[in-house]
XYZ file of C-alpha atoms in Angstrom:
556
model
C -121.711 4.554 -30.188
C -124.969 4.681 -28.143
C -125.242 2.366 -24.902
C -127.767 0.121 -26.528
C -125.627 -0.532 -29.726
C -122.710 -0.870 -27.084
C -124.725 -3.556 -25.248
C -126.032 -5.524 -28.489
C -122.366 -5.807 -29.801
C -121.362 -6.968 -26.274
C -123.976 -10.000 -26.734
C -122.785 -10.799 -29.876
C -119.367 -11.074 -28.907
C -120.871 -12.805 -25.600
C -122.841 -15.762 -27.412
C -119.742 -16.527 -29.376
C -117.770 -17.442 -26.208
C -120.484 -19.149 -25.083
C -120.943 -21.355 -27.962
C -116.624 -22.162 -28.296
C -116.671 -22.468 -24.362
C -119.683 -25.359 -24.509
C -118.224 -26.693 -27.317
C -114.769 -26.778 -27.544
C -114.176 -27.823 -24.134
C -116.144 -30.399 -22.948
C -114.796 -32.639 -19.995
C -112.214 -34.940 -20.427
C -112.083 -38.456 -20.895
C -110.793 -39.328 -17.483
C -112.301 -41.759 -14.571
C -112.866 -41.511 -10.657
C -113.967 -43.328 -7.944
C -116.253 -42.030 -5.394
C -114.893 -40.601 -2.600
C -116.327 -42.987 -0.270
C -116.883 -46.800 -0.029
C -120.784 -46.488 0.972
C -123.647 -45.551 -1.653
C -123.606 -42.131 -2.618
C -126.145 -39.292 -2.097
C -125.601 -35.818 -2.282
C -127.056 -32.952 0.188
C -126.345 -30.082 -2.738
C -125.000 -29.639 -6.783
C -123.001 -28.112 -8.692
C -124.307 -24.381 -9.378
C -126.554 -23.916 -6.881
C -127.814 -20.242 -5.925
C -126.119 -18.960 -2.976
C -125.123 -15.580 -1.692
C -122.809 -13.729 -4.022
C -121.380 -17.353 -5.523
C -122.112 -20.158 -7.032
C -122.411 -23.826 -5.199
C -118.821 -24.806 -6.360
C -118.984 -28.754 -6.223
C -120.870 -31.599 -4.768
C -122.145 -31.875 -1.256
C -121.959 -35.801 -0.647
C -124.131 -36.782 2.165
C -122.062 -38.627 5.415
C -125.203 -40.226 7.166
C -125.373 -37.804 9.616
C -121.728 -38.221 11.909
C -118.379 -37.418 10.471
C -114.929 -39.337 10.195
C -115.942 -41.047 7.449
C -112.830 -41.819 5.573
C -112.671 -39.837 2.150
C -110.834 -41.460 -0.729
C -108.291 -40.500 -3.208
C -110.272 -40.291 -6.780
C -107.505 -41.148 -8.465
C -103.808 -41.376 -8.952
C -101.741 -38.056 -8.276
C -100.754 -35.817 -5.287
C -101.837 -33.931 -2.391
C -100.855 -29.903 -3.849
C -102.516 -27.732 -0.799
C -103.510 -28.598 2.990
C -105.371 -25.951 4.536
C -107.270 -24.984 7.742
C -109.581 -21.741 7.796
C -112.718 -20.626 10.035
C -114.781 -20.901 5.871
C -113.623 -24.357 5.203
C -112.574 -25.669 8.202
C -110.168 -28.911 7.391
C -109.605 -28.398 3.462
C -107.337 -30.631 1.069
C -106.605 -30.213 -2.316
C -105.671 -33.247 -4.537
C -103.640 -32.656 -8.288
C -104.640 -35.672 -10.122
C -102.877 -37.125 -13.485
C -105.869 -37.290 -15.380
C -106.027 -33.164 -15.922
C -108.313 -32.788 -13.407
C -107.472 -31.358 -9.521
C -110.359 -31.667 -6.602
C -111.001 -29.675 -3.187
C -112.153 -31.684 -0.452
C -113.561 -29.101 2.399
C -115.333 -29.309 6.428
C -112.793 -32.335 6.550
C -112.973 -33.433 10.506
C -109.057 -34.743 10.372
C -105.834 -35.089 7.975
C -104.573 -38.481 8.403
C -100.666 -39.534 8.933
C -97.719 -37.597 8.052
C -99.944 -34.682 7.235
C -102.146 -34.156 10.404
C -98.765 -34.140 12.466
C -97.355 -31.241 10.237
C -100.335 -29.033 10.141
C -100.768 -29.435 14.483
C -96.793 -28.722 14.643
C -97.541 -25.569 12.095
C -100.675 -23.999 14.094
C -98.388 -24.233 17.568
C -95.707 -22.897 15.574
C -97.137 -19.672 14.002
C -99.722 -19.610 17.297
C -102.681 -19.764 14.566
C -105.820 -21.834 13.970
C -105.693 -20.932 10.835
C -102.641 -22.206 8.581
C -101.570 -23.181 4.989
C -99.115 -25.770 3.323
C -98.216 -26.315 0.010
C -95.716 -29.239 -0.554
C -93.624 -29.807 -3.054
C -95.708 -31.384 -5.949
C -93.778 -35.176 -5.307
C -94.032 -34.643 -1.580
C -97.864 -36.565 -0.442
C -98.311 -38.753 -3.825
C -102.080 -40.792 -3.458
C -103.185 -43.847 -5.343
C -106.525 -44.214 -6.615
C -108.848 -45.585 -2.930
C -106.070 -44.335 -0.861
C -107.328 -42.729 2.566
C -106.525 -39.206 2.666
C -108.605 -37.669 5.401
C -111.894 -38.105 7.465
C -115.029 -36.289 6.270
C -116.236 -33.538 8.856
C -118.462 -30.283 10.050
C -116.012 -28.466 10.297
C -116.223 -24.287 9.149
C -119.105 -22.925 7.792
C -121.210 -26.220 7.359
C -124.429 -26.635 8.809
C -124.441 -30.394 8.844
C -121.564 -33.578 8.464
C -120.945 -34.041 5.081
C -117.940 -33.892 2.668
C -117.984 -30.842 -0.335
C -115.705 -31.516 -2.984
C -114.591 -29.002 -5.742
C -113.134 -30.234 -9.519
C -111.284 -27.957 -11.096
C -109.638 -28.612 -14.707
C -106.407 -27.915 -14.024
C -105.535 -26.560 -17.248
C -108.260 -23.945 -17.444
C -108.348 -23.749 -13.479
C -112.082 -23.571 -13.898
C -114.911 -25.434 -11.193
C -116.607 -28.201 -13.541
C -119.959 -30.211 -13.044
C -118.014 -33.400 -10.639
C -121.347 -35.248 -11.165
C -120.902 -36.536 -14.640
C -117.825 -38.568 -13.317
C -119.981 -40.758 -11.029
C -123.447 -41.288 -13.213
C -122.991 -44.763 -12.417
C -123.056 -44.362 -9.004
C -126.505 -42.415 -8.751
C -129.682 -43.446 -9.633
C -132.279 -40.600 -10.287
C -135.386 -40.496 -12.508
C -136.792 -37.344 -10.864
C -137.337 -34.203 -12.842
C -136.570 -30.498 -11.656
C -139.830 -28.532 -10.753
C -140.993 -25.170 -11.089
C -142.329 -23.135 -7.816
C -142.895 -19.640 -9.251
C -142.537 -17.026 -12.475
C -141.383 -13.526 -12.619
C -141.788 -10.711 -15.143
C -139.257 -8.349 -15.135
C -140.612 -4.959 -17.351
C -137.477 -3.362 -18.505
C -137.099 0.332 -17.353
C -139.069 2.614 -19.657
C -139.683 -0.079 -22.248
C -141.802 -2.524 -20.684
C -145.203 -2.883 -18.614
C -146.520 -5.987 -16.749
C -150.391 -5.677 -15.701
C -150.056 -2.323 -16.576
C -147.382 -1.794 -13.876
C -143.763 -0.736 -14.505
C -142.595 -3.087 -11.843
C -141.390 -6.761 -11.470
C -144.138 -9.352 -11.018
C -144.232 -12.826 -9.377
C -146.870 -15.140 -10.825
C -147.656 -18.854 -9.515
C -146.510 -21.709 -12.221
C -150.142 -21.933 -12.786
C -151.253 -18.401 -13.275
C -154.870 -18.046 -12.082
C -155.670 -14.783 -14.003
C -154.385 -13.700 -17.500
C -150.593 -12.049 -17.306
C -150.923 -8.589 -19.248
C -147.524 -6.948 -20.802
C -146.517 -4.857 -23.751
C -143.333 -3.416 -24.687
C -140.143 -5.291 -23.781
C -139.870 -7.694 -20.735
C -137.646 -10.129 -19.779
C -138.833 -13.264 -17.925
C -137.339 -15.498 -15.096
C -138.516 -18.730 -12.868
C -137.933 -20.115 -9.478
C -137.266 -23.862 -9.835
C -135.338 -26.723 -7.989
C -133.930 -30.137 -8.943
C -134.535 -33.123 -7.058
C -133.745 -36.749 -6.660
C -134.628 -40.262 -5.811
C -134.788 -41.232 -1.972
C -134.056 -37.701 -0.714
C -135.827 -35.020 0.450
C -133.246 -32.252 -0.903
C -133.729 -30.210 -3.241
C -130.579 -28.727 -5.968
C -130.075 -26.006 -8.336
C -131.532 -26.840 -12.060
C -128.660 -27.342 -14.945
C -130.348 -26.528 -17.928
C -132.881 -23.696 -18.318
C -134.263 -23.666 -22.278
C -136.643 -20.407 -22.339
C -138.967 -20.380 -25.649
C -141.762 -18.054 -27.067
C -144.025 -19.000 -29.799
C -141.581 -21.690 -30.694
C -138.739 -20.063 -30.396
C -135.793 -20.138 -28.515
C -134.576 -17.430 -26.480
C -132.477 -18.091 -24.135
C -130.681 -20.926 -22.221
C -128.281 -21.702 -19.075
C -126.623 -24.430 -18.525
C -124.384 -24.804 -15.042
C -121.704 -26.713 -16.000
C -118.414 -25.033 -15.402
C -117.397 -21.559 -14.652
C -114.101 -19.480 -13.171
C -113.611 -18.183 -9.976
C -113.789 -14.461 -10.756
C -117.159 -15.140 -12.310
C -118.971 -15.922 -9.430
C -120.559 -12.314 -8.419
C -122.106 -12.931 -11.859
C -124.701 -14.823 -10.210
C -125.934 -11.639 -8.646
C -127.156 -10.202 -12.118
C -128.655 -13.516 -13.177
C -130.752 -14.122 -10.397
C -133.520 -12.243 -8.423
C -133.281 -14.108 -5.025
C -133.847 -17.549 -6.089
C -135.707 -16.277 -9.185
C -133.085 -17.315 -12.004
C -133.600 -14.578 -15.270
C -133.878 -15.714 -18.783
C -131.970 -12.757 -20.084
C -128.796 -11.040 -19.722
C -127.818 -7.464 -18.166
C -125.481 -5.862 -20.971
C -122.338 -6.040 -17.856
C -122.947 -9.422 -17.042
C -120.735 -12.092 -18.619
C -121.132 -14.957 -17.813
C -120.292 -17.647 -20.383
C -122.960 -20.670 -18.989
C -125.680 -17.942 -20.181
C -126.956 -17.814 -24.023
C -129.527 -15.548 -25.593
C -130.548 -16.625 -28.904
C -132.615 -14.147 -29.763
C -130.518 -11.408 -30.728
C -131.504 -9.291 -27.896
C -130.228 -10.794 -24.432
C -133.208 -12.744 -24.513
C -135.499 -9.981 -23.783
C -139.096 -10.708 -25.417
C -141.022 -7.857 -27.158
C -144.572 -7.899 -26.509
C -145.854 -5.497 -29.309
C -149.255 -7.166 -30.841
C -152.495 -7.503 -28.673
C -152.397 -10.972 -29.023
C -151.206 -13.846 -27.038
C -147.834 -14.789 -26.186
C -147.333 -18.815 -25.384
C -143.684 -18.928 -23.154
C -142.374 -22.664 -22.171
C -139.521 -23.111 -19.960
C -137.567 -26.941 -20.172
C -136.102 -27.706 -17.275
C -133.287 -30.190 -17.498
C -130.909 -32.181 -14.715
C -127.271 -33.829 -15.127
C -129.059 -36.873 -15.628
C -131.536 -35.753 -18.323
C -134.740 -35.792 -16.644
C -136.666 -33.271 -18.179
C -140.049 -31.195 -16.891
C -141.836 -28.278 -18.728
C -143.672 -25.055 -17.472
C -145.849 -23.388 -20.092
C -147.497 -20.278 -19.283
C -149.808 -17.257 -21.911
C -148.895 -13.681 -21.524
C -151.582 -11.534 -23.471
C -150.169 -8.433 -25.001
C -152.195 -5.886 -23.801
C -151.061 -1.773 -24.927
C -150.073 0.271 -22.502
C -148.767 3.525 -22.157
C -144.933 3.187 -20.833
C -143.670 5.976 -18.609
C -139.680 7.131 -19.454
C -137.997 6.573 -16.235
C -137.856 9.916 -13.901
C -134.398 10.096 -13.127
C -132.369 13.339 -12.617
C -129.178 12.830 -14.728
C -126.280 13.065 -11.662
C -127.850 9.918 -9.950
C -127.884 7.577 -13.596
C -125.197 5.344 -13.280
C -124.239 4.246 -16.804
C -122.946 0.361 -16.844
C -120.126 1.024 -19.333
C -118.691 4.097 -18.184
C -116.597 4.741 -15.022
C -119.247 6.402 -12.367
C -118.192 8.843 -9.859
C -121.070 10.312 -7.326
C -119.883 13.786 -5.176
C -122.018 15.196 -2.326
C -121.235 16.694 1.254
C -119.385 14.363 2.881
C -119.415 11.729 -0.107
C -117.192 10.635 -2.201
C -118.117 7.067 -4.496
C -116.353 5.908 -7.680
C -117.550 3.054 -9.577
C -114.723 2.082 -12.074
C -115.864 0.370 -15.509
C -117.169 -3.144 -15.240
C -118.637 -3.119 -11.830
C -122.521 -2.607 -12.575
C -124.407 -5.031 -14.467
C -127.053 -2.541 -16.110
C -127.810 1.034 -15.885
C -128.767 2.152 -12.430
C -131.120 4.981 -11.890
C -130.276 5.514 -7.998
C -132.883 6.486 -5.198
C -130.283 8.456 -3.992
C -131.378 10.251 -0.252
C -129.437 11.885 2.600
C -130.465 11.900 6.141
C -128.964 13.741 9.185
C -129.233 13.461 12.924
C -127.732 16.548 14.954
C -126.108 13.528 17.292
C -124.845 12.003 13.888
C -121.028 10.951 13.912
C -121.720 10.828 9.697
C -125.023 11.625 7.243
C -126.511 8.549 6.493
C -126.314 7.926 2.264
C -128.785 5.884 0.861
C -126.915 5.297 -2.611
C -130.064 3.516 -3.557
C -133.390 2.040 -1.577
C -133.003 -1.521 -2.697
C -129.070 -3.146 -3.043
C -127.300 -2.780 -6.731
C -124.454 -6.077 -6.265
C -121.252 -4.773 -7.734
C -118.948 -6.804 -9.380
C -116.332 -6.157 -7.570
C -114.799 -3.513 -4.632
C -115.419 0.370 -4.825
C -113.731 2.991 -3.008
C -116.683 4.724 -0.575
C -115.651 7.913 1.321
C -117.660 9.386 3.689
C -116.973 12.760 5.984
C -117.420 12.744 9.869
C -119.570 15.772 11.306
C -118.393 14.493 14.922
C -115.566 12.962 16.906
C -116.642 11.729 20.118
C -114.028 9.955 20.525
C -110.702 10.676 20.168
C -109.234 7.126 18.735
C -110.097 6.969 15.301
C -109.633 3.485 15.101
C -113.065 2.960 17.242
C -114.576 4.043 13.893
C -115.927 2.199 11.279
C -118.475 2.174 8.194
C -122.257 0.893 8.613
C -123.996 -0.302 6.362
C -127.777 0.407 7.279
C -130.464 -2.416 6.857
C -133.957 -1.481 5.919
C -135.040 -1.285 9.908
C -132.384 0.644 10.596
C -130.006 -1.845 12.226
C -126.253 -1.437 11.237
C -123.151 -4.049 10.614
C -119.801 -3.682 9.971
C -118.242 -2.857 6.494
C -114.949 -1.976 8.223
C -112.923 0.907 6.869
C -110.132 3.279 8.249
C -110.002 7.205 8.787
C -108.022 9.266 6.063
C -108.022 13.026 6.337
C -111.260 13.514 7.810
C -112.985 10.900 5.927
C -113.760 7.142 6.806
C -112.514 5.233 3.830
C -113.408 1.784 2.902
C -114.384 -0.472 0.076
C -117.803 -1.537 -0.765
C -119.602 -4.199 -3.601
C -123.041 -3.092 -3.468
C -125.233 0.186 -3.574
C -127.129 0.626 -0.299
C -127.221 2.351 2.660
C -124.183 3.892 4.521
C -122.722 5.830 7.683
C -120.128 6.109 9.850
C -120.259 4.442 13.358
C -118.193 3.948 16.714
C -117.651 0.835 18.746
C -115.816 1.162 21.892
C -117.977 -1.841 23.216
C -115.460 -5.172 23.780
C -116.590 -8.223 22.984
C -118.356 -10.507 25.689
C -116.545 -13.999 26.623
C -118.647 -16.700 28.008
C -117.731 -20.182 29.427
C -119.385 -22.868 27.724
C -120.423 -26.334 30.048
C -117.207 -25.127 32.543
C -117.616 -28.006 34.582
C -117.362 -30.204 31.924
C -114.077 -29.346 30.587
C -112.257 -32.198 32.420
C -114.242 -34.425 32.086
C -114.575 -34.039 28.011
C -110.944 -32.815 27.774
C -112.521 -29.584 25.951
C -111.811 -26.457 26.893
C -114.964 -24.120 25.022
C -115.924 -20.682 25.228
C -118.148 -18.342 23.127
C -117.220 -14.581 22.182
C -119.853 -12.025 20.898
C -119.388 -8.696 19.499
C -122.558 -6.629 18.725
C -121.438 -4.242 16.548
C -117.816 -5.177 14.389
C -117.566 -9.121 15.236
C -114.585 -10.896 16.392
C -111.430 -10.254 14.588
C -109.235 -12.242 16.569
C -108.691 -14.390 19.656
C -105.817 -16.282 21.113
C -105.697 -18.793 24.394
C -103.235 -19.826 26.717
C -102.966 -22.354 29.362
C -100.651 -22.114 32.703
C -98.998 -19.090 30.594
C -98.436 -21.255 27.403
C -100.094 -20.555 23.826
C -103.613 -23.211 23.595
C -104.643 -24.061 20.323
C -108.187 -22.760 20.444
C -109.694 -23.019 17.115
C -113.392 -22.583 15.730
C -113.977 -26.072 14.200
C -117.556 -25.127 12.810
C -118.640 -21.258 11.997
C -121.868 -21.619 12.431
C -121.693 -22.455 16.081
C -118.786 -19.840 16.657
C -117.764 -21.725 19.469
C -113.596 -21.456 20.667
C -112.990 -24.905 21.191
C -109.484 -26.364 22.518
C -108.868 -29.601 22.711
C -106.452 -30.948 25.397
C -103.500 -32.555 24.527
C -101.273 -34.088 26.933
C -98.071 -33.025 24.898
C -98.996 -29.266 25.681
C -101.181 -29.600 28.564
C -99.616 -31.651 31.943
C -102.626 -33.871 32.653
C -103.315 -34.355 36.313
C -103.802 -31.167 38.102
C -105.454 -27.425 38.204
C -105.376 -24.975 35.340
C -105.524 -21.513 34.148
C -106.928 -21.132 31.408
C -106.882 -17.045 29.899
C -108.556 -16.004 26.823
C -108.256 -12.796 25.054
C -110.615 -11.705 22.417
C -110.099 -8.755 19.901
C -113.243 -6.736 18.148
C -113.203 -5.258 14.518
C -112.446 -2.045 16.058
C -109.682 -3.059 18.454
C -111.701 -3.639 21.575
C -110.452 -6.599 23.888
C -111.600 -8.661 26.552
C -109.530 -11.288 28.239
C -111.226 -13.681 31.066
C -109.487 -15.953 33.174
C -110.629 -19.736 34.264
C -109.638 -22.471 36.369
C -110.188 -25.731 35.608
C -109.244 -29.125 36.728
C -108.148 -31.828 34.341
């Protein structure tokens, strides 16, 4: 069987899981209350576009501060209390109604709870910890209080994000149906911008073999012939606020018919790199790559919603954009098939990565396999090698612009050099398109650095024998705020780890919110003698093993 016929039986069997997914398991009949006791208004929604993954819940907005107490939806029981440097303060709630929510960037646990998890983190000498009680353990009425909203982890303002998950397909679902009542909105989603994608060797777009972006509005006529695929940049927005949200439903028709449709209402976990084959930066595509399978996209058309411009006339394309809330806006725009003479792709056969086939790629000093199921589409690389006589490694470009993969590939790449003698000071680069490098990680193996990689780009081998930097932040503060704060900086693998003590005992230092990256300890008189002079020593540890440790006194 050919790759195409491989492909078009793939979307066959693809739109019938859509259709038995959309309509065979539509949400539940169960109720909530909001989480808080103020109006509601959200900061983001459910599906929004973000790096690698989709917005998994509902941002709710907190007026700006946190400790705003957060309330039980329902009737059930707490199942998972959490604190991580991605999350910050996180608690998961099982409720009896079939449904079970996430409630992350929490400021504080209340009660019982907030005891255990400070007892756990001196205990295991960790910032970071995990509990999961017994199921009867921390049961929660419906209105109960059962934590204060924060900024904590990787939040860039207060608010409170909350995840619901069915619990019997442990899939995220839409939470904004359960609290229409609660939101008034009679604002439609709006277009900003098109895109034509040509397909490789089968498709032109002004006579170009190359992606276009075209205003809403075109102000000259789009050209195309062969078979392209089109996509559109557009946001959702709502009454009183000046945020903006991902779109639910997408309906893509041509000459009154439809071709393709998304709608973001539920998906799994392992889905979420998906979103890297449906979108083009914000651009979201009206068709589907033959790898990608996810089930809230539906081509119609019997052809993954790509559109075949083959008669010199024109084509009339009209996107419906719809919200949770069924506000509904339109974008109609002409293409005018145009012939063209369509180029095959130049490719030379060792660098065409197939999307259905396992993909292994062999050079001097490289070794890459790509197992089944990680690429999206076919992938003709722009493979290139380039050496340095002072290189520790060859630099690989796998391929000039980044190909996401699904999930982790083994990447091995030779070392020409050893300045130094520790191997662990070594580590894999990726290479940006100015040259600059970061940290993929990776450990030597025979020669070779080894490590694990989800996209196609740029690579080398590097060596950090830089530690990090520790800086005091507002020193002579400390007492008086009861907040001991420093930041740490690494230039070339990040922080891996860092631990505090004062007078000679562990601290809890923590990094309440990511963004900042600030150490933060705050003092507590059950661990910290009030009333005198302090040492405080902190000791920080780089990707590669570096370490710094600074000492400070301190009066409190």
């Amino acid at each position: 069987m050919q790759a195409q016929e491989v492909a078009d039986t793939l979307d066959t069997v693809h739109a019938a899981e859509v259709s038995s997914v959309t309509e065979d398991t539509p949400l539940r009949n169960a109720s909530f209350i909001p989480p808080f006791d103020f109006p509601i208004t959200f900061s983001g929604n459910f599906g929004e576009i973000r790096a690698n993954h989709f917005h998994g819940g509902l941002d709710f907005k907190t007026g700006g501060t946190v400790g705003k107490q957060v309330h039980a939806l329902a009737d059930g029981y707490i199942s998972r209390i959490r604190v991580t440097h991605g999350s910050g303060y996180v608690l998961d709630v099982v409720y009896n109604n079939g449904y079970s929510t996430i409630n992350r960037h929490l400021s504080a646990f209340v009660g019982e709870i907030a005891r255990r998890v400070k007892d756990l983190q001196y205990e295991e000498e960790s910032w970071e910890v995990e509990i999961t009680p017994e199921p009867g353990e921390y049961p929660v009425k419906a209105g109960q209080v059962i934590a204060l909203s924060g900024n904590t982890g990787y939040s860039f303002g207060p608010h409170l994000h909350l995840d619901m998950i069915e619990t019997e397909t442990d899939e995220y679902v839409d939470p904004l149906p359960f609290f229409m009542k609660e939101v008034k909105d009679h604002t439609a989603p709006r277009a900003e911008g098109i895109m034509l994608f040509p397909r490789p060797g089968k498709g032109v777009v002004d006579g170009k073999q190359a992606r276009r972006a075209f205003p809403v509005r075109p102000a000259k006529t789009i050209t195309a012939w062969g078979t392209v695929g089109a996509g559109i940049r557009a946001y959702d927005y709502m009454d009183g606020v000046h945020n903006r949200y991902g779109v639910k439903t997408v309906v893509l028709e041509v000459d009154g018919e439809e071709v393709f449709r998304s709608t973001v209402d539920r998906f799994a976990y392992n889905e979420n790199r998906y979103i890297n084959s449906w979108t083009h930066g914000q651009y979201m595509k009206s068709f589907i790559e033959p790898g990608n399978h996810l089930r809230m996209l539906h081509a119609s058309n019997g052809n993954r919603g790509w559109v075949d411009i083959k008669e010199e006339r024109p084509y009339l394309f009209v996107y419906t954009l719809s919200d949770a809330l069924g506000n509904t806006s339109k974008v109609r725009f002409t293409v005018q098939g145009k012939r063209a003479d369509i180029l095959p792709v130049e490719h030379r056969e060792k660098y065409v990565f197939k999307w259905d086939k396992v993909n292994y790629l062999q050079e001097p000093g490289l070794e890459l396999v790509i197992p089944r199921g990680m690429l999206y589409d076919d992938a003709w690389l722009n493979y290139a090698v380039r050496a340095d006589s002072g290189d520790i490694a060859f630099t690989y470009q796998l391929h000039d612009t980044r190909i996401p993969l699904h999930g982790a590939c083994d990447l091995r790449i030779g070392l020409r050099r050893r300045p130094v003698e520790d191997m662990t000071k070594y580590y894999v680069a990726g290479v940006t398109a100015r040259g600059g490098k970061y940290s993929i990680g990776g450990k030597y193996e025979d020669g070779f650095m080894k490590v694990r990689i989800r996209d196609l780009g740029t690579y080398t081998v590097a060596v950090d024998t830089v530690p990090p930097v520790i800086s005091p932040v507002n020193q002579t503060q400390w007492g008086r705020t009861g907040r001991v704060v420093f930041k740490a900086k690494d230039k070339e693998t990040g922080i891996n780890s860092y631990r505090g003590t004062i007078d000679g005992k562990y601290a809890l230092f923590g990094k309440p919110n990511s963004i900042s990256g600030n150490l933060v300890c705050e003092l507590d008189p059950e661990h910290v003698e009030k009333g005198g002079k302090h040492l405080v020593e902190m000791t920080v540890t780089d990707g590669c093993g570096n370490q710094t440790t600074e000492q400070y006194e301190f009066v409190w």
